[in-house]
Amino acid sequence: MAKCGCRCRQKVRVGIIGPGGVGADRAQKLNAEPNCEVVAACDVDEKRIEDLRKRCGKKDIKAYLGPNGYKEMIKREDLQAVGVFGPHSLHHAHAKLALEHDCHILIEKPMANGVAKAVELYKLARKKKRVLLIHYQRHFEPVYVTARRLLSKGIIGKLRHFYCYMAQDYRIVGGWRLVNKISGGGQINDSGSHYQDIMIWMTGLMPLRACGATDKYMDGKLHDIELNSSHHVWFEKGLTGRIVIMGDYLDGFVDDVIIEGDKGTLKLTGGKIVLRKDGRVRELPMDVPKDWPKDPCNNFAGLLDGRYKENCVDGILGARVSMLTETLLESGRTRKTVECKDILARDGLTYRDIR
Ligand SMILES: NC(=O)c1ccc[n+]([C@@H]2O[C@H](COP(=O)([O-])OP(=O)(O)OC[C@H]3O[C@@H](n4cnc5c(N)ncnc54)[C@H](O)[C@@H]3O)[C@@H](O)[C@H]2O)c1
């Protein structure tokens, strides 16, 4: 727990930026952690803060309103932690100021729009020795935790090929998400960010280049944002495959991840892991280590009072994902094969900055 200088132990004072659709849920979970207390929140919509107070059962959450409310909140509230849950284009400014004020950060995905901003946040957190944890909840879901462990143990041998597909009905989505300068890359940068992340996280491999197409059509209309994409992606160590991200989809949310090695194939679908190996197909039991955090909020809070040592979604992953997202978007725009190293070089970066 944060120490106040005397013998008593105080709770970590948490400020929330953007307690909207998911922000209020994350804030409620943080507030339920034994060592955290949500003391303040800022939003451009006062109703969101009223709703947050109700959800947390805390009338005394202090409200800061307007687009600059976060500056006042960070300046006045003596916070030790900040939850960054606003629209994508604002993540960088919100998290940067909070880090400059020595706060630990729990941040929604994507960590930042563009690799340069993501690397800046990651490096600042490291310099300040603060926790920077991204809310990629798949790092806590049994199917992905188990698959990652099995892959690292070599259950399917050397990784050769993959197929990673997600589709979500984006017609129910409105507001800032449909405005490219705020969303920063449509569905590829939104739910698609999760699937770029799990490929990087589960395989432990760095993306090298991508070649593919994007389009902005949904329901027969042209939109401002990239909604659909299909790319061939090359990773290190000879792994190649396809990442398909769809927003123009008619029925809820589906995904399908298949990874093929030289000794077998692992298929993650419908919350199950299916192994095809030695002529047999079988579903594998899920196995999450006993001491694995239950979700990103629990991991974040536990890192602050020593219950956990490992940040399961460190900011460096956000930088790697932002690099891949930019590469996919650039390839979609130019219809050419785009090298990740060239995307890094545009901002004066190299792979060394994200290893
Ligand atoms: N991990 C997941 O599965 C998941 C799911 C949904 C959303 N998200 C992410 O959560 C974030 C928020 O998405 P959402 O669906 O909750 O959106 P939302 O629009 O419901 O919430 C955003 C909140 O930010 C507020 N806001 C806007 N401008 C602001 C400003 N200048 N200062 C302070 N507050 C401001 C809005 O009023 C709103 O309350 C995004 O990064 C999104 O990608 C993650």
PDB file of C-alpha atoms in Angstrom, residues 4 31 288:
ATOM      1  CA  CYS A   4       1.919   8.186   4.189  1.00  0.00           C
ATOM      2  CA  ASN A  31     -12.273   0.592  -5.664  1.00  0.00           C
ATOM      3  CA  VAL A 288      -4.048 -21.009 -14.940  1.00  0.00           C
TER       4      VAL A 288
END
